[in-house]
Amino acid sequence: MNAEIEEQEQTSFHSNVHSSTMGILNDNEDAESSPEPPELHYLDEYDSHLTRTGTEQQNINIDNKRDVSKETQSKLEKMDDSKLEENFKGQYLDHVPHTNSPPSLLPLFPSFSVVCIGHSSLYNHSTGIRGHDRTARFRSGSEYLLPWSVRLSVNTERWVREMQLIGANPTDQCLRNLQNGIAHGRTESSEKVKLFVGFDYECPRGHRFTCGEPAKPLRHRKDYGPLNQDAGPLLDADLPLWVTCPCRKPRIMAQLMRIHVVTPKAPVSVTLQPRIQMPDDDGYFFPGAVEGIELGWAKYYVCRLPYIYVGPNGRKSSYRPNSPLFKGRFLRQCISVRYLPISSS
């Protein structure tokens, strides 16, 4: 009985194969006799694509593009960069924020960036910037930030309490001021906080250095001990935007690209307001925030400045080796410090 069933299945299988083969031969004969392609049936678009040759598919794609509606074509045109700029012209700032720019418009792209790279303890004054960034190509002796001591008028008792609240130890002088204030009935005293500030220049070759004086690279040897030069005079002076790089010949210009700020571990608020002014310009470039950029305490911040300055008039200001030296300047007093109480009482 099983042998008969197997014989019938084999007979049926050979019969189906024979029929399929004959069907293929008949289709080939019809294709040779008739040059017209076979008519597509109810298969969906994806399945019908699988039965078409590459040339046929390309022709169909071209026809589909021609059948695109006018509304779709209008949307595609709006996606073009030039069309996008034309459609939204006057609704955003297409240049670096400037004091002569419309105050109600926001910039289309970021020109400045301020990044907190870590805690203030990340910077070690004995090793400088190379202590945490060994890949930076700083000139030897110019990889240090300058200390900046600032005195603030505070309520002594409240200052001591808030220093302990944030985990900072009050200085011996602060404790003496507190004792003297209690003995003589005084509540106010002058307390000192220390920041670290650095103006980082970089040339097209990748050489970097900080400046100790306007237009002069910092040169400090570790043999001389810790760098004690105060950053106050540097912050009170306008700094050139381009200076001569001390690298080997041929001489090339370095541009001010970064501002380093290490804030103190104290209840203070540090405000950063970089301002860059070009020759024959009554205004200046700035990040866009009129009130400045607020920096938190006990943090290490790096402010990246623009490489090319394009103003509202469309004029570009950037140094090129074959162009005259620009006299752009970084305006003074870009950093301010004030006492910011943490507790309400």
Coordinates of C-alpha atoms in Angstrom, one line a residue:
M1 CA 0.0 0.0 0.0
N2 CA 2.8 2.4 0.9
A3 CA 4.7 1.5 -2.3
E4 CA 1.6 2.5 -4.4
I5 CA 1.3 5.9 -2.6
E6 CA 5.0 6.7 -3.2
E7 CA 4.7 5.7 -6.9
Q8 CA 1.7 8.0 -7.3
E9 CA 3.5 11.0 -5.6
Q10 CA 6.5 10.5 -7.8
T11 CA 4.3 10.4 -10.9
S12 CA 2.5 13.6 -9.8
F13 CA 5.8 15.4 -9.1
H14 CA 7.3 14.5 -12.5
S15 CA 4.1 15.6 -14.1
N16 CA 4.2 19.0 -12.4
V17 CA 7.8 19.5 -13.3
H18 CA 7.0 18.7 -16.9
S19 CA 4.1 21.1 -16.9
S20 CA 6.3 23.9 -15.4
T21 CA 9.0 23.3 -17.9
M22 CA 6.6 23.4 -20.8
G23 CA 5.1 26.6 -19.4
I24 CA 8.5 28.3 -19.3
L25 CA 9.3 27.1 -22.9
N26 CA 5.9 28.5 -24.1
D27 CA 6.6 31.8 -22.3
N28 CA 10.0 32.1 -24.0
E29 CA 8.5 31.3 -27.4
D30 CA 5.8 34.0 -26.9
A31 CA 8.4 36.5 -25.8
E32 CA 10.4 35.9 -28.9
S33 CA 7.4 36.1 -31.2
S34 CA 5.9 39.2 -29.4
P35 CA 8.3 42.1 -28.5
E36 CA 5.8 43.7 -26.1
P37 CA 6.5 43.1 -22.4
P38 CA 4.0 40.9 -20.5
E39 CA 1.2 42.7 -18.9
L40 CA 1.5 43.2 -15.1
H41 CA -1.2 41.8 -12.9
Y42 CA -2.5 42.7 -9.5
L43 CA 0.9 42.3 -7.7
D44 CA 1.8 45.3 -5.5
E45 CA 4.4 47.8 -6.5
Y46 CA 7.2 46.1 -4.6
D47 CA 6.6 42.7 -6.2
S48 CA 6.2 44.1 -9.7
H49 CA 9.6 45.9 -9.3
L50 CA 11.2 42.4 -8.8
T51 CA 10.0 41.3 -12.2
R52 CA 11.4 44.2 -14.2
T53 CA 14.8 44.7 -15.7
G54 CA 17.2 47.5 -14.7
T55 CA 16.4 49.5 -17.9
E56 CA 12.7 49.2 -17.4
Q57 CA 13.0 50.2 -13.7
Q58 CA 15.1 53.3 -14.6
N59 CA 12.5 54.4 -17.2
I60 CA 9.7 53.9 -14.6
N61 CA 11.6 56.0 -12.0
I62 CA 12.0 58.8 -14.6
D63 CA 8.3 58.7 -15.3
N64 CA 7.5 58.8 -11.6
K65 CA 9.6 61.9 -11.2
R66 CA 7.8 63.5 -14.0
D67 CA 4.5 62.7 -12.3
V68 CA 5.5 64.4 -9.1
S69 CA 2.9 67.0 -8.1
K70 CA 3.6 70.7 -8.2
E71 CA 3.2 70.8 -4.4
T72 CA 5.9 68.2 -3.9
Q73 CA 8.2 70.1 -6.2
S74 CA 7.6 73.3 -4.3
K75 CA 8.6 71.5 -1.0
L76 CA 11.8 70.2 -2.6
E77 CA 12.7 73.6 -3.8
K78 CA 12.3 75.0 -0.3
M79 CA 14.7 72.4 1.0
D80 CA 17.5 73.9 -1.1
D81 CA 20.0 76.0 0.9
S82 CA 19.8 79.0 -1.3
K83 CA 16.0 78.9 -1.3
L84 CA 16.0 78.3 2.5
E85 CA 18.1 81.4 3.0
E86 CA 15.8 83.5 0.7
N87 CA 12.6 82.3 2.4
F88 CA 13.8 83.0 6.0
K89 CA 16.0 86.0 5.3
G90 CA 15.5 88.6 8.0
Q91 CA 14.1 86.1 10.5
Y92 CA 17.5 85.1 12.0
L93 CA 21.1 86.4 12.2
D94 CA 23.3 85.0 9.5
H95 CA 26.4 86.5 11.1
V96 CA 28.2 86.6 14.4
P97 CA 26.0 88.5 17.0
H98 CA 26.9 92.2 17.0
T99 CA 25.7 95.2 18.9
N100 CA 24.4 96.6 15.6
S101 CA 22.4 93.5 14.9
P102 CA 18.6 93.5 15.4
P103 CA 18.1 92.7 19.1
S104 CA 14.9 90.6 18.4
L105 CA 16.6 88.1 16.2
L106 CA 18.4 84.9 17.3
P107 CA 21.6 83.6 15.5
L108 CA 21.2 80.9 13.0
F109 CA 24.5 79.1 14.1
P110 CA 26.6 79.2 17.2
S111 CA 29.7 81.4 17.0
F112 CA 30.8 81.2 20.7
S113 CA 30.8 78.1 22.9
V114 CA 31.3 77.9 26.7
V115 CA 32.1 74.4 28.0
C116 CA 32.6 73.2 31.6
I117 CA 35.3 70.6 31.3
G118 CA 35.3 69.6 35.0
H119 CA 35.8 70.6 38.6
S120 CA 38.2 73.4 39.5
S121 CA 40.6 70.8 41.0
L122 CA 41.2 69.6 37.4
Y123 CA 43.6 72.5 37.0
N124 CA 46.9 72.1 38.9
H125 CA 48.9 75.4 39.0
S126 CA 52.2 73.5 39.3
T127 CA 51.7 71.6 36.0
G128 CA 49.5 74.0 34.1
I129 CA 47.1 73.1 31.3
R130 CA 49.3 70.2 30.2
G131 CA 48.5 68.5 33.5
H132 CA 45.0 67.5 32.2
D133 CA 45.5 68.0 28.5
R134 CA 48.7 66.3 27.4
T135 CA 47.8 66.5 23.7
A136 CA 47.8 70.3 23.7
R137 CA 50.8 71.7 21.8
F138 CA 51.7 74.5 24.2
R139 CA 55.0 76.4 24.0
S140 CA 57.2 75.4 26.9
G141 CA 56.6 77.8 29.8
S142 CA 53.3 79.3 28.4
E143 CA 50.9 76.5 29.5
Y144 CA 49.9 78.2 32.7
L145 CA 46.9 80.3 33.8
L146 CA 47.4 83.4 35.8
P147 CA 46.0 83.7 39.3
W148 CA 43.6 86.6 39.9
S149 CA 42.7 87.7 43.5
V150 CA 39.4 89.5 44.0
R151 CA 38.2 91.1 47.2
L152 CA 34.5 91.2 48.0
S153 CA 32.6 93.0 50.8
V154 CA 30.6 90.3 52.6
N155 CA 28.8 89.6 55.9
T156 CA 31.5 87.8 57.7
E157 CA 29.4 85.5 59.8
R158 CA 27.2 84.5 56.9
W159 CA 30.3 84.0 54.7
V160 CA 31.8 81.6 57.1
R161 CA 28.6 79.7 57.4
E162 CA 28.1 79.4 53.6
M163 CA 31.7 78.4 53.1
Q164 CA 31.2 75.5 55.4
L165 CA 27.9 74.7 53.7
I166 CA 29.6 74.1 50.3
G167 CA 32.4 72.1 51.9
A168 CA 35.1 74.8 51.8
N169 CA 37.3 75.7 54.7
P170 CA 37.4 79.4 55.7
T171 CA 40.8 80.9 55.7
D172 CA 42.5 81.9 58.9
Q173 CA 42.2 85.6 57.9
C174 CA 38.4 85.1 57.5
L175 CA 38.1 83.5 61.0
R176 CA 40.2 86.4 62.5
N177 CA 37.9 88.9 60.7
L178 CA 34.9 87.1 62.3
Q179 CA 36.4 87.3 65.8
N180 CA 37.3 91.0 65.4
G181 CA 33.9 91.8 64.0
I182 CA 32.2 90.2 67.0
A183 CA 34.5 92.0 69.4
H184 CA 34.0 95.4 67.8
G185 CA 30.4 95.0 66.7
R186 CA 31.2 94.9 63.0
T187 CA 29.3 92.6 60.6
E188 CA 31.0 93.4 57.2
S189 CA 34.5 92.5 56.1
S190 CA 36.6 92.2 53.0
E191 CA 37.2 88.6 51.9
K192 CA 39.5 87.4 49.1
V193 CA 38.8 84.8 46.5
K194 CA 41.2 83.5 43.8
L195 CA 40.4 82.6 40.2
F196 CA 42.7 81.4 37.4
V197 CA 42.4 83.0 34.0
G198 CA 44.2 82.4 30.7
F199 CA 44.0 83.8 27.2
D200 CA 44.9 81.0 24.8
Y201 CA 46.4 81.9 21.4
E202 CA 46.8 79.4 18.5
C203 CA 48.5 79.6 15.1
P204 CA 47.5 77.7 11.9
R205 CA 50.3 75.2 12.7
G206 CA 48.6 74.2 15.9
H207 CA 51.1 76.0 18.3
R208 CA 49.4 77.4 21.4
F209 CA 50.5 79.7 24.2
T210 CA 48.9 81.9 26.8
C211 CA 50.0 85.6 27.3
G212 CA 51.5 87.2 30.4
E213 CA 51.2 90.7 29.0
P214 CA 49.3 92.1 26.0
A215 CA 50.8 90.7 22.8
K216 CA 53.6 88.9 24.7
P217 CA 53.6 85.1 25.2
L218 CA 53.9 83.9 28.8
R219 CA 57.4 82.5 29.7
H220 CA 57.7 80.8 33.0
R221 CA 60.2 78.2 34.2
K222 CA 59.2 75.6 36.8
D223 CA 62.6 76.2 38.5
Y224 CA 61.3 79.6 39.5
G225 CA 58.5 78.1 41.6
P226 CA 54.8 78.7 41.3
L227 CA 53.6 81.4 38.9
N228 CA 52.5 84.4 41.1
Q229 CA 51.9 87.0 38.4
D230 CA 48.4 88.4 39.0
A231 CA 46.0 88.5 36.0
G232 CA 44.4 91.8 37.1
P233 CA 46.6 94.1 34.9
L234 CA 45.9 91.8 31.9
L235 CA 42.2 91.8 32.5
D236 CA 42.2 95.6 32.7
A237 CA 43.9 96.0 29.2
D238 CA 42.6 95.5 25.7
L239 CA 44.3 92.4 24.1
P240 CA 45.2 92.1 20.4
L241 CA 43.2 89.5 18.5
W242 CA 46.3 88.5 16.4
V243 CA 49.9 88.4 17.6
T244 CA 53.1 87.0 16.2
C245 CA 53.5 83.3 17.0
P246 CA 56.9 82.5 18.6
C247 CA 57.4 79.4 16.4
R248 CA 60.2 79.2 13.9
K249 CA 60.3 81.0 10.6
P250 CA 58.5 81.8 8.4
R251 CA 56.7 84.0 10.9
I252 CA 53.0 83.5 11.2
M253 CA 50.2 85.0 13.2
A254 CA 48.4 83.4 16.1
Q255 CA 44.8 84.2 16.9
L256 CA 43.1 84.4 20.3
M257 CA 40.9 81.3 20.3
R258 CA 40.1 80.4 23.9
I259 CA 39.5 81.9 27.3
H260 CA 40.2 79.7 30.3
V261 CA 38.4 80.5 33.6
V262 CA 38.7 78.4 36.8
T263 CA 36.2 79.7 39.4
P264 CA 36.8 79.6 43.1
K265 CA 35.2 77.3 45.6
A266 CA 33.2 80.1 47.3
P267 CA 29.7 81.4 47.3
V268 CA 30.3 83.8 44.3
S269 CA 28.9 84.3 40.9
V270 CA 31.4 84.8 38.0
T271 CA 30.1 86.5 34.8
L272 CA 31.9 86.1 31.5
Q273 CA 31.3 88.6 28.7
P274 CA 33.7 88.3 25.8
R275 CA 33.6 91.3 23.4
I276 CA 35.7 91.7 20.2
Q277 CA 36.0 94.9 18.3
M278 CA 37.3 95.4 14.8
P279 CA 38.9 98.6 13.4
D280 CA 36.6 101.3 12.2
D281 CA 33.7 99.7 14.0
D282 CA 31.6 101.6 16.5
G283 CA 30.1 98.3 17.9
Y284 CA 31.6 94.9 18.9
F285 CA 30.9 91.2 18.6
F286 CA 29.6 89.3 21.6
P287 CA 27.9 85.9 22.3
G288 CA 24.4 87.5 22.1
A289 CA 23.5 87.6 25.8
V290 CA 23.5 91.2 27.0
E291 CA 23.8 90.2 30.7
G292 CA 26.8 87.9 30.1
I293 CA 27.3 84.2 30.8
E294 CA 27.0 83.1 34.4
L295 CA 29.6 80.6 35.6
G296 CA 29.2 78.3 38.6
W297 CA 31.6 78.1 41.5
A298 CA 34.4 75.5 41.7
K299 CA 34.4 74.8 37.9
Y300 CA 36.8 74.9 35.0
Y301 CA 35.4 76.6 31.9
V302 CA 36.7 77.1 28.4
C303 CA 35.2 79.7 26.1
R304 CA 35.8 79.1 22.4
L305 CA 35.9 82.3 20.3
P306 CA 35.0 82.5 16.6
Y307 CA 37.7 82.0 13.9
I308 CA 36.1 84.3 11.3
Y309 CA 34.1 87.4 12.3
V310 CA 31.3 88.3 9.9
G311 CA 29.3 91.4 10.9
P312 CA 25.9 92.8 9.9
N313 CA 27.6 94.5 6.9
G314 CA 28.8 91.2 5.6
R315 CA 32.5 92.0 5.9
K316 CA 34.7 89.1 7.0
S317 CA 37.5 89.7 9.4
S318 CA 40.1 86.9 9.6
Y319 CA 43.8 86.8 9.3
R320 CA 45.5 85.5 6.1
P321 CA 49.2 85.3 5.5
N322 CA 49.1 87.5 2.4
S323 CA 46.7 90.1 3.8
P324 CA 47.4 93.1 6.0
L325 CA 47.5 92.6 9.7
F326 CA 44.2 93.2 11.3
K327 CA 44.0 95.3 14.5
G328 CA 41.1 93.6 16.1
R329 CA 41.1 93.7 19.9
F330 CA 39.6 91.7 22.8
L331 CA 38.0 94.3 25.0
R332 CA 39.0 94.7 28.7
Q333 CA 37.1 93.7 31.8
C334 CA 35.5 90.6 30.3
I335 CA 35.2 88.8 33.7
S336 CA 33.4 90.1 36.8
V337 CA 32.9 88.5 40.3
R338 CA 30.2 89.2 42.9
Y339 CA 29.1 87.7 46.2
L340 CA 26.1 85.5 45.7
P341 CA 24.6 84.3 49.0
I342 CA 23.5 80.6 48.9
S343 CA 21.1 80.6 51.9
S344 CA 18.2 82.9 52.4
S345 CA 19.1 83.8 56.0

